[in-house]
mmCIF file of C-alpha atoms in Angstrom:
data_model
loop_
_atom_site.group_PDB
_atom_site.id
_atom_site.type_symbol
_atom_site.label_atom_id
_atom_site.label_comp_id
_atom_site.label_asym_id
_atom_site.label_seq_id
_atom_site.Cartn_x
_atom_site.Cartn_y
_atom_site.Cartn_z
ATOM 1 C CA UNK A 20 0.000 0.000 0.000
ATOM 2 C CA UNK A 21 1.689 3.395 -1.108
ATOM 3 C CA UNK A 22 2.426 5.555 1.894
ATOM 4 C CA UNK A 23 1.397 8.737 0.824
ATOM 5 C CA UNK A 24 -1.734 8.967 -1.620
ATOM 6 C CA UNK A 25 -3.993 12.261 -1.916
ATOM 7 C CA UNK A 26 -7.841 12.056 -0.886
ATOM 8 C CA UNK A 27 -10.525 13.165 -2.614
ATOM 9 C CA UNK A 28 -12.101 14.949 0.685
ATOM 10 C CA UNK A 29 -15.077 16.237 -1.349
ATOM 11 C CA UNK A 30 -18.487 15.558 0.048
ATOM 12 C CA UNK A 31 -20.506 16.694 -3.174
ATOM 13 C CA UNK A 32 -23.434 14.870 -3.640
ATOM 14 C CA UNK A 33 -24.516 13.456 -7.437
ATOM 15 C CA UNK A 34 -28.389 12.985 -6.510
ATOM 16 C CA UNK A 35 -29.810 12.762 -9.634
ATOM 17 C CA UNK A 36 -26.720 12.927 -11.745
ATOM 18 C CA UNK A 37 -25.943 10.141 -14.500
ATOM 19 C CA UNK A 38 -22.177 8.763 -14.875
ATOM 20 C CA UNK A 39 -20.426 6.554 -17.588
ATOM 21 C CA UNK A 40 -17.754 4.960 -16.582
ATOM 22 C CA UNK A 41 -15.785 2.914 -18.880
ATOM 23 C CA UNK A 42 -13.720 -0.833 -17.761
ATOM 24 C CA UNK A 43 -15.449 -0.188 -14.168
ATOM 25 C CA UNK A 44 -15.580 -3.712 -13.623
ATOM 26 C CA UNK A 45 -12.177 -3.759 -11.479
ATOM 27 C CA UNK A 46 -9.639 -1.627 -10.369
ATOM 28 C CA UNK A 47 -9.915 1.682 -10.057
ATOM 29 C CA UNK A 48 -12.997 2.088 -12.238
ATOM 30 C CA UNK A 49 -14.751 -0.599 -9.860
ATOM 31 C CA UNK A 50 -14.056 1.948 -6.958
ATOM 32 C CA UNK A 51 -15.377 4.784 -8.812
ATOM 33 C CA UNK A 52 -18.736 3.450 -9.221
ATOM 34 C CA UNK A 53 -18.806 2.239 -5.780
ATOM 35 C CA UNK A 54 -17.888 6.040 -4.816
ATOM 36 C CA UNK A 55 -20.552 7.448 -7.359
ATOM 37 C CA UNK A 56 -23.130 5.349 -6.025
ATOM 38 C CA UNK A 57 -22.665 6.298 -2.509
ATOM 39 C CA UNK A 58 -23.048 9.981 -3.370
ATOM 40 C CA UNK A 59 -26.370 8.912 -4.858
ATOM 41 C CA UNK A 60 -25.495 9.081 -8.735
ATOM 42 C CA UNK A 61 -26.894 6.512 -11.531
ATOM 43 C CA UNK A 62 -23.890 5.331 -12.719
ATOM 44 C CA UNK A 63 -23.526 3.290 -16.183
ATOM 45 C CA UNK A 64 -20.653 0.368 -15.963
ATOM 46 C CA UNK A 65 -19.737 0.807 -19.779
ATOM 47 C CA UNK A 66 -17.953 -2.642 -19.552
ATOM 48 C CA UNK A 67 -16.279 -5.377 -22.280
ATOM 49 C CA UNK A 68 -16.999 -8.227 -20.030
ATOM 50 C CA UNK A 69 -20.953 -7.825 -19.026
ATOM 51 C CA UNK A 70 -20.673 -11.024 -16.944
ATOM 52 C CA UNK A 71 -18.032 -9.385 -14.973
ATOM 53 C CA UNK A 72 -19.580 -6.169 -14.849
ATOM 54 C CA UNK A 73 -22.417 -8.003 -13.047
ATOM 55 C CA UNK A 74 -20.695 -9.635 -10.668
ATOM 56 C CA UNK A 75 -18.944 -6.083 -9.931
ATOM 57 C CA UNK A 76 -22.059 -4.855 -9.519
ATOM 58 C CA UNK A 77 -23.190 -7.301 -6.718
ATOM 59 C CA UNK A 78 -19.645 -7.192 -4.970
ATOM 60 C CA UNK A 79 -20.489 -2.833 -4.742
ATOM 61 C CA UNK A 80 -23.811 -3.341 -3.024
ATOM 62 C CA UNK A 81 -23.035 -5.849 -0.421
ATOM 63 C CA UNK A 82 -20.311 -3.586 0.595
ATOM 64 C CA UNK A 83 -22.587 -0.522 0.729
ATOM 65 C CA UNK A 84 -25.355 -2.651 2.427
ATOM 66 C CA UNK A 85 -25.636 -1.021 5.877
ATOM 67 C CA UNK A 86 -25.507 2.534 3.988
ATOM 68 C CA UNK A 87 -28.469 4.764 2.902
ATOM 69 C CA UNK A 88 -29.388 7.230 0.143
ATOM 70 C CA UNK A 89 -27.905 5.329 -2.383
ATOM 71 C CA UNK A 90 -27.754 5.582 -6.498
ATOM 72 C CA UNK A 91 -28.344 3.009 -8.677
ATOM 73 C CA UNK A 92 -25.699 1.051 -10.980
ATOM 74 C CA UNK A 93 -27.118 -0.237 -14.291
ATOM 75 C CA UNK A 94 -24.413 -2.458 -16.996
ATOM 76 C CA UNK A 95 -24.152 -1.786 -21.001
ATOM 77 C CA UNK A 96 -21.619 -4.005 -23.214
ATOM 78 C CA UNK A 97 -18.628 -1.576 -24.558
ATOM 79 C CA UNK A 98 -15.573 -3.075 -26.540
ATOM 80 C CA UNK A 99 -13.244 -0.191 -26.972
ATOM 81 C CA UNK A 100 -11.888 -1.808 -29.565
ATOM 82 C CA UNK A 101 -14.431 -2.280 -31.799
ATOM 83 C CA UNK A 102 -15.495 1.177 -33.748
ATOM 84 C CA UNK A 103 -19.086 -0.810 -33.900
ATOM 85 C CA UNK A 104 -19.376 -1.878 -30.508
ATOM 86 C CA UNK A 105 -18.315 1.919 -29.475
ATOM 87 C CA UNK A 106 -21.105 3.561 -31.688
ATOM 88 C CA UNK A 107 -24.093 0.508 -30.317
ATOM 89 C CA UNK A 108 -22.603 1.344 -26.763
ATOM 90 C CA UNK A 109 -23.350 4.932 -27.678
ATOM 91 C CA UNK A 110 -26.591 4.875 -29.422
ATOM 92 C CA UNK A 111 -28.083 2.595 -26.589
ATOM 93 C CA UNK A 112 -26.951 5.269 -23.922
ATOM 94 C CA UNK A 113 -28.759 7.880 -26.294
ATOM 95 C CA UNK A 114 -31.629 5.895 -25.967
ATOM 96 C CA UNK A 115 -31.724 5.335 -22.618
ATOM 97 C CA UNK A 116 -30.252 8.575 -21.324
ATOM 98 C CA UNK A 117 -32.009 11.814 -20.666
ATOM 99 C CA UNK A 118 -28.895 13.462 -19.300
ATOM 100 C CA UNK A 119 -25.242 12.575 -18.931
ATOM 101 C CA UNK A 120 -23.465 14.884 -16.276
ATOM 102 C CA UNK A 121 -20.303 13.057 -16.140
ATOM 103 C CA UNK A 122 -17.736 10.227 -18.356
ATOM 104 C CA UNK A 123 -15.211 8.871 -16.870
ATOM 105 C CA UNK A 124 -13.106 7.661 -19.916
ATOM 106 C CA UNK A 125 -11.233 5.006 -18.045
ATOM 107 C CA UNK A 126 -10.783 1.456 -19.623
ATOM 108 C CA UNK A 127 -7.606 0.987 -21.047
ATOM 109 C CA UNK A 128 -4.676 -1.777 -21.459
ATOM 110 C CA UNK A 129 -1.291 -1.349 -20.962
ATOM 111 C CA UNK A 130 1.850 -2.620 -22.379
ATOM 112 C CA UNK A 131 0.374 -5.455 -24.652
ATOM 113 C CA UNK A 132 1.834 -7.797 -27.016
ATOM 114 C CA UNK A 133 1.506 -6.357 -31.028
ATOM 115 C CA UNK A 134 -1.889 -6.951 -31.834
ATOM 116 C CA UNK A 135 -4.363 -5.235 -33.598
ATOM 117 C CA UNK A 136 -8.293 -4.382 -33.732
ATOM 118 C CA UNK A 137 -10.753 -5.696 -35.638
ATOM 119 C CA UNK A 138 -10.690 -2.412 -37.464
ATOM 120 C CA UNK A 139 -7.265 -2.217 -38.054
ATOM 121 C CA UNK A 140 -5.701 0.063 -35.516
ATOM 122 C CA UNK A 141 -2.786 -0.794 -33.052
ATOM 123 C CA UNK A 142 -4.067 -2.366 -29.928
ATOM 124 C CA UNK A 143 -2.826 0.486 -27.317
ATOM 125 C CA UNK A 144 -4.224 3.280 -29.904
ATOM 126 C CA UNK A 145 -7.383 2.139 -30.833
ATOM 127 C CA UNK A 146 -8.454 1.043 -27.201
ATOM 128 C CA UNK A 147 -6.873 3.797 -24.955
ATOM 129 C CA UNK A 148 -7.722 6.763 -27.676
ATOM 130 C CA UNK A 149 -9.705 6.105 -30.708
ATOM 131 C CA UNK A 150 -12.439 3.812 -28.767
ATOM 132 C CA UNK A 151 -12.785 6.930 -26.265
ATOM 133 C CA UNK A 152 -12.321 9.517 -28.663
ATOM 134 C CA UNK A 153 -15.315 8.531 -31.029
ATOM 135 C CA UNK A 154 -17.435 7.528 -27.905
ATOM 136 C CA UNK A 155 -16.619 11.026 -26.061
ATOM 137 C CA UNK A 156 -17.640 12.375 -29.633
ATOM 138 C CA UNK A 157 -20.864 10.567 -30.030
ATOM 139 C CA UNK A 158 -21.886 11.212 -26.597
ATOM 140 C CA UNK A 159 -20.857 15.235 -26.180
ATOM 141 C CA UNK A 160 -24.074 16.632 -27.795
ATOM 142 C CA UNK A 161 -26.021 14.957 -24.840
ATOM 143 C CA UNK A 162 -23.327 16.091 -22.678
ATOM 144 C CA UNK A 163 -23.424 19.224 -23.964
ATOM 145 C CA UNK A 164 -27.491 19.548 -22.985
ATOM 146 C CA UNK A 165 -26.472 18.426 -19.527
ATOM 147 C CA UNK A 166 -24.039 20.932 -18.172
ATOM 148 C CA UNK A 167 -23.112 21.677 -15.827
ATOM 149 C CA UNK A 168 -20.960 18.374 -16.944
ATOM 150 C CA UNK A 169 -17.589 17.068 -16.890
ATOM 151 C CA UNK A 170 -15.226 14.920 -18.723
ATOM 152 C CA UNK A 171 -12.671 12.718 -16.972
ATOM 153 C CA UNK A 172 -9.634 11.002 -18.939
ATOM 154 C CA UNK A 173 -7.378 8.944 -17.335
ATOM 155 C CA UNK A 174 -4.203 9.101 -18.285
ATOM 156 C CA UNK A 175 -0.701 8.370 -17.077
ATOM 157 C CA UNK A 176 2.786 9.918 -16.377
ATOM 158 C CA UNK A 177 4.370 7.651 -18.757
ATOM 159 C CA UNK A 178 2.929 10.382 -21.467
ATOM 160 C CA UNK A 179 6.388 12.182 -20.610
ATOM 161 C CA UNK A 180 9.566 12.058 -22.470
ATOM 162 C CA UNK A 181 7.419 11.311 -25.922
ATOM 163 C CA UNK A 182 5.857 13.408 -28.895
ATOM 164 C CA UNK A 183 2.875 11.775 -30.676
ATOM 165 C CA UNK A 184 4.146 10.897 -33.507
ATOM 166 C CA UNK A 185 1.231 12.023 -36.432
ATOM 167 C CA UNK A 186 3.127 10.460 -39.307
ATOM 168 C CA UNK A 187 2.382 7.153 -37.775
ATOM 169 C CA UNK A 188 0.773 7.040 -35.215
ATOM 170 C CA UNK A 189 -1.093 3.965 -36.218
ATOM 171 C CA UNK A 190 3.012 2.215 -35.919
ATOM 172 C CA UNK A 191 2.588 1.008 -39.229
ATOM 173 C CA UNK A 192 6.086 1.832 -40.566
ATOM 174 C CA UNK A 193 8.588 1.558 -37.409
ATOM 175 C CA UNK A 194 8.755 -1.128 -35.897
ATOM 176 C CA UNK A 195 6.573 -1.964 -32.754
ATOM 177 C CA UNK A 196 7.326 -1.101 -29.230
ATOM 178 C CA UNK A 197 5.039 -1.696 -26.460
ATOM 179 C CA UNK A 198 6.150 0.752 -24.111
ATOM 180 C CA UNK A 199 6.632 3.299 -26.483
ATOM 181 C CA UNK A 200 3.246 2.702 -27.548
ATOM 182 C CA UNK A 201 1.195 2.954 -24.460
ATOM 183 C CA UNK A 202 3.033 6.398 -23.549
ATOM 184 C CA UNK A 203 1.893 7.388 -26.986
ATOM 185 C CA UNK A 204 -1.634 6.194 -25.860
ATOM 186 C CA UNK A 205 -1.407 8.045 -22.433
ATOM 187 C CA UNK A 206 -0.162 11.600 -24.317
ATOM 188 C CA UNK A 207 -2.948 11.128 -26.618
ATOM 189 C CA UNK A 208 -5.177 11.124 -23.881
ATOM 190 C CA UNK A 209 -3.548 14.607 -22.470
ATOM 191 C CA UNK A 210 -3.790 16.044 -25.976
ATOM 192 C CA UNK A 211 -7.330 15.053 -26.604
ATOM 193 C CA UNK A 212 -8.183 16.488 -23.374
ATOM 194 C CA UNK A 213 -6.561 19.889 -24.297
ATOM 195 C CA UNK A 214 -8.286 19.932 -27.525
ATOM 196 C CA UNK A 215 -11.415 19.271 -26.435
ATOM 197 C CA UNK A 216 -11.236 21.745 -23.718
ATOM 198 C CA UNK A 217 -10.497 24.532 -26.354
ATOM 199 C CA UNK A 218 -12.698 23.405 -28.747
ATOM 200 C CA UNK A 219 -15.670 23.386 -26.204
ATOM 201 C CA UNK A 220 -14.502 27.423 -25.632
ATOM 202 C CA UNK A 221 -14.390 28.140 -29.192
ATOM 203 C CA UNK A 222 -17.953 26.913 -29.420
ATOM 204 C CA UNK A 223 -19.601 28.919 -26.733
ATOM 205 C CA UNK A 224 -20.663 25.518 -24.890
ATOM 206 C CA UNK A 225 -20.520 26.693 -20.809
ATOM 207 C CA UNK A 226 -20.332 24.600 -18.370
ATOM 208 C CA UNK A 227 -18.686 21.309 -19.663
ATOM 209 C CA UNK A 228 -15.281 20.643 -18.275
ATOM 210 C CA UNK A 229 -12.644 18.272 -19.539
ATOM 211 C CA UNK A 230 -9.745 16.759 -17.126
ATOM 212 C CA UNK A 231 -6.633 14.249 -17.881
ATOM 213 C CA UNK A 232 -4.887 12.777 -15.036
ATOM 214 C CA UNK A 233 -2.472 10.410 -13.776
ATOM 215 C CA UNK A 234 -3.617 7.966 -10.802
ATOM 216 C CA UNK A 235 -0.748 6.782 -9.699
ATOM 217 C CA UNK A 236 1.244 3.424 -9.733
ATOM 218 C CA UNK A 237 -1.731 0.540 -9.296
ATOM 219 C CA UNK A 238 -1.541 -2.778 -8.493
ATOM 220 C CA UNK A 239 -4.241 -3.862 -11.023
ATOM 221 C CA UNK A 240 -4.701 -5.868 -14.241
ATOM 222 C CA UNK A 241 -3.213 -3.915 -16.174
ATOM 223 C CA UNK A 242 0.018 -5.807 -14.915
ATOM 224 C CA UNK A 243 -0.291 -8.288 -16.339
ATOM 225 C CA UNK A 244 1.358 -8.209 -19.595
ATOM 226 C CA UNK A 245 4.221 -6.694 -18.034
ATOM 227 C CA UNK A 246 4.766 -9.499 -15.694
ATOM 228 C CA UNK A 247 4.804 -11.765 -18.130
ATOM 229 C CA UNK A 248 6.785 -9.998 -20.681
ATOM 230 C CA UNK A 249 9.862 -8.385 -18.326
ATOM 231 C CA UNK A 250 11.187 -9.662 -15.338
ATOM 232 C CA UNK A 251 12.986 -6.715 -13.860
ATOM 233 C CA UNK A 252 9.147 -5.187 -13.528
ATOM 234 C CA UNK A 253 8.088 -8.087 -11.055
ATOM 235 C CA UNK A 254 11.295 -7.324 -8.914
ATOM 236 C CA UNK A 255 10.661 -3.950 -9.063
ATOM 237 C CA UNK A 256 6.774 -4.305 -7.608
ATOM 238 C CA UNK A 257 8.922 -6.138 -4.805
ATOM 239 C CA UNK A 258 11.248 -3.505 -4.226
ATOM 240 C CA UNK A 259 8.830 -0.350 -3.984
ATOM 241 C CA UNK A 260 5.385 -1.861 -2.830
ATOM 242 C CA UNK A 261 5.816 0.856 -0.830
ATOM 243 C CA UNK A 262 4.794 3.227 -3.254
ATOM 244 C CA UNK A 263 2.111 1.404 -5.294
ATOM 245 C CA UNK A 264 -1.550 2.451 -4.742
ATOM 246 C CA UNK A 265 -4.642 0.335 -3.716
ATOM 247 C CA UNK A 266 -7.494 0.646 -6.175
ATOM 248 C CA UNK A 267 -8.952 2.740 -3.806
ATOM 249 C CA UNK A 268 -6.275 5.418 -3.637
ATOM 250 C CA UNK A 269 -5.405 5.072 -6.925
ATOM 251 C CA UNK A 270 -9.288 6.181 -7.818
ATOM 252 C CA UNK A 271 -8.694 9.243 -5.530
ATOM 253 C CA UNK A 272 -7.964 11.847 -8.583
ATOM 254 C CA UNK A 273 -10.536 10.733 -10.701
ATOM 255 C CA UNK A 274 -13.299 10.762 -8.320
ATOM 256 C CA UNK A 275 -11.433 14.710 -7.418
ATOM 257 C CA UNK A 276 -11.955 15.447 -11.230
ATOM 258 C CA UNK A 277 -15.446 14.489 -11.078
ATOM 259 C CA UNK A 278 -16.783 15.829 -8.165
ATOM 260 C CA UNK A 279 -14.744 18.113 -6.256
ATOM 261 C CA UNK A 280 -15.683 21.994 -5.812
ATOM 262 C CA UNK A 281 -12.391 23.466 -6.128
ATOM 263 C CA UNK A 282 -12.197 22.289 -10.012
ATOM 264 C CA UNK A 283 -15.482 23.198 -10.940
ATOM 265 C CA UNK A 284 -14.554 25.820 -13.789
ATOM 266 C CA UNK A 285 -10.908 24.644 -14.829
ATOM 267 C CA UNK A 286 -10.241 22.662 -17.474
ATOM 268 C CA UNK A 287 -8.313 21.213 -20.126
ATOM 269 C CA UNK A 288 -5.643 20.342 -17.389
ATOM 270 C CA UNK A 289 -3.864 17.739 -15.874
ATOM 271 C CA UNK A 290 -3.517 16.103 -12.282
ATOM 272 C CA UNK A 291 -2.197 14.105 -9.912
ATOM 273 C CA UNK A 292 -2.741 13.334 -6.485
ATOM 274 C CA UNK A 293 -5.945 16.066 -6.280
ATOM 275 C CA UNK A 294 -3.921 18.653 -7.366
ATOM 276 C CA UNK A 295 -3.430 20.673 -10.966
ATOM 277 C CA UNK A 296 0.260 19.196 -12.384
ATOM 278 C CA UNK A 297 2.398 20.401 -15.264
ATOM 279 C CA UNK A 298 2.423 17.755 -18.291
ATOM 280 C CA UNK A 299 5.325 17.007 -20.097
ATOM 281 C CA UNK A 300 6.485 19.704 -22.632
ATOM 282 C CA UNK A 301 4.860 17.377 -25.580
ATOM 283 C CA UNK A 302 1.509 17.553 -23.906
ATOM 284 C CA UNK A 303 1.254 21.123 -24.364
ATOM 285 C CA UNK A 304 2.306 21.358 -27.761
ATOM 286 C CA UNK A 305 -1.524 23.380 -29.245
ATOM 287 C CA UNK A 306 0.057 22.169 -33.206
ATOM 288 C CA UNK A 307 -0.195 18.276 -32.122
ATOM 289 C CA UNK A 308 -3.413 18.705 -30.045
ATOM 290 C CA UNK A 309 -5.212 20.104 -33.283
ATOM 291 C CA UNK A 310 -3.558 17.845 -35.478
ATOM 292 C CA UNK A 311 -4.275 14.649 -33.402
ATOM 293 C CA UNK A 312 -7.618 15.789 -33.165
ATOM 294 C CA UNK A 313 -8.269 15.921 -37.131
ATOM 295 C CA UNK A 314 -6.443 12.341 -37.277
ATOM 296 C CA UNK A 315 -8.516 10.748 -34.672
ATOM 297 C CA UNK A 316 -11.759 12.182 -36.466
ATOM 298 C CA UNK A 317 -10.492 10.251 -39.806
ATOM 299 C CA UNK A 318 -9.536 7.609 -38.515
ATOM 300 C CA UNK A 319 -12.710 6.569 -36.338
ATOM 301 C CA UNK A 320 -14.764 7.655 -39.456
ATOM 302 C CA UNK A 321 -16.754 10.382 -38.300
ATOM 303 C CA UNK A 322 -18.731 12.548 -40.469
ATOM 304 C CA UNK A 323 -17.395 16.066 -41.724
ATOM 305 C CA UNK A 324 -20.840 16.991 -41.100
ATOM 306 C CA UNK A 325 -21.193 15.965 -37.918
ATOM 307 C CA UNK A 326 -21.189 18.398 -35.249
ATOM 308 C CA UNK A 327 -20.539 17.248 -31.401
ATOM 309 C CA UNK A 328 -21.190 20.784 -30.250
ATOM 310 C CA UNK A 329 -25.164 20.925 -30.997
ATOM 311 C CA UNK A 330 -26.844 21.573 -28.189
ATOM 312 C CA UNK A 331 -30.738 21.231 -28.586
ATOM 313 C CA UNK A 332 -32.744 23.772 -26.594
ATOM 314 C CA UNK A 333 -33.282 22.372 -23.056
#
């Protein structure tokens, strides 16, 4: 259990507030929900594994049991990696969905052998970017009508010490490396954040608020490739346990980005341990944001047309 781990110390309510939280099955999306719903929020489990999700589900209300004025937890089937699961996921939420006051763009994997989706894109890419970025995109108008609303992407401080690389990002002409890869993933994440942020400003939309953060070193699935794949990581898990977060704390910044007064009207920024943090220097480079952006929007197929900003009268 890490030592020392910022609290979210925020006692905000989310009474009749709506959540979508992505991979919030286990680890520090499970403790999310489980946070959300004790501040009385309906909170969507956007999840690959519905089985899981379920199971989740039942897990979060025996431990909240003995406590009272409770939300409500309901499960929908997202792949990430899947352009058409992202867009059903999406259109069922639409559906179902008067209001969404807060996404929590969390599901990701880390570090994983070359692979790639079914719609072509590297593994890393497509799930920890393009699956959020054309979800986030599908979903803003309805976000939009909501506000006051915010949008949470978590992200890592393995962005640093990288530039995306535009002219392939999708690592079809250098050769493949996984780390390098997932800290592409993770900047993307920043960038997209950033981009979103401004592009919400240049559009007159008030009130919806964008945030990229780090949550820490977690002992969680995500693991699991490396510990197969490198050694040295296993004995280095040994060596600093001391600093590697529970679930729980590791949730701490997310659940700060979502609820917490004192971030109400920033955004577009990036934190760690409940605090604002400087990104690396590639993180706030405005040329990559916007041209990301416009890459992302090809690649995932949206519409020239289409316009995320709408917001129908209320």
């Amino acid at each position: 259990m890490c030592l020392f781990s910022a609290k979210c110390t925020s006692e905000a309510r989310l009474d009749s507030k709506t959540a979508v939280i992505t991979g919030a099955n286990t680890g520090i999306g499970k403790c999310t929900v489980q946070d959300f719903y004790t501040r009385g929020c309906r909170v969507v489990m956007a999840c690959r594994d519905v089985e899981k999700a379920k199971q989740a589900v039942n897990e979060i209300k025996d431990a909240c049991k003995n406590l009272e004025n409770l939300g409500t937890i309901l499960v929908i089937r997202l792949d990430l990696s899947s352009l058409q699961s992202v867009r059903a996921c999406a259109e069922q939420l639409l559906k179902s969905e008067e209001r969404i006051h807060l996404l929590i763009n969390n599901a990701g994997v880390m570090m994983c052998p070359e692979s790639r989706t079914e719609d072509g894109f590297e593994t890393q890419l497509g799930t920890n970017h393009l699956g959020h970025f054309l979800f986030t995109m599908l979903l803003l108008p309805r976000i939009c009508h909501s506000a006051p609303a915010r949008i949470v992407n978590v992200s890592s401080m393995a962005h640093d010490s990288i530039r995306i690389d535009l002219g392939d990002l999708n690592w079809e002409k250098k050769t493949y490396n996984t780390l390098s890869s997932y800290r592409q993933s993770k900047l993307a994440n920043i960038l997209f954040t950033k981009e979103l942020a401004s592009k919400l400003e240049e559009r007159g939309v008030s009130g919806v608020t964008t945030y990229a953060l780090h949550p820490g070193v977690i002992q969680t699935d995500l693991w699991r490739h490396l510990k197969s794949s490198f050694w040295v990581i296993t004995l280095l898990l040994r060596i600093f346990s001391w600093t590697i977060k529970t679930p729980l704390q590791g949730a701490q910044t997310t659940i700060y980005c979502a609820v917490d007064e004192n971030c109400a009207d920033q955004s577009g920024l990036y934190y760690a341990e409940c605090a604002e943090k400087e990104p690396s220097e590639s993180a706030l480079n405005e040329e990559d944001a916007k041209g990301l952006w416009d890459l992302s929007w090809k690649m995932v197929g949206l519409d020239q047309q289409y316009d995320p900003f709408f917001t129908p009268a209320k």
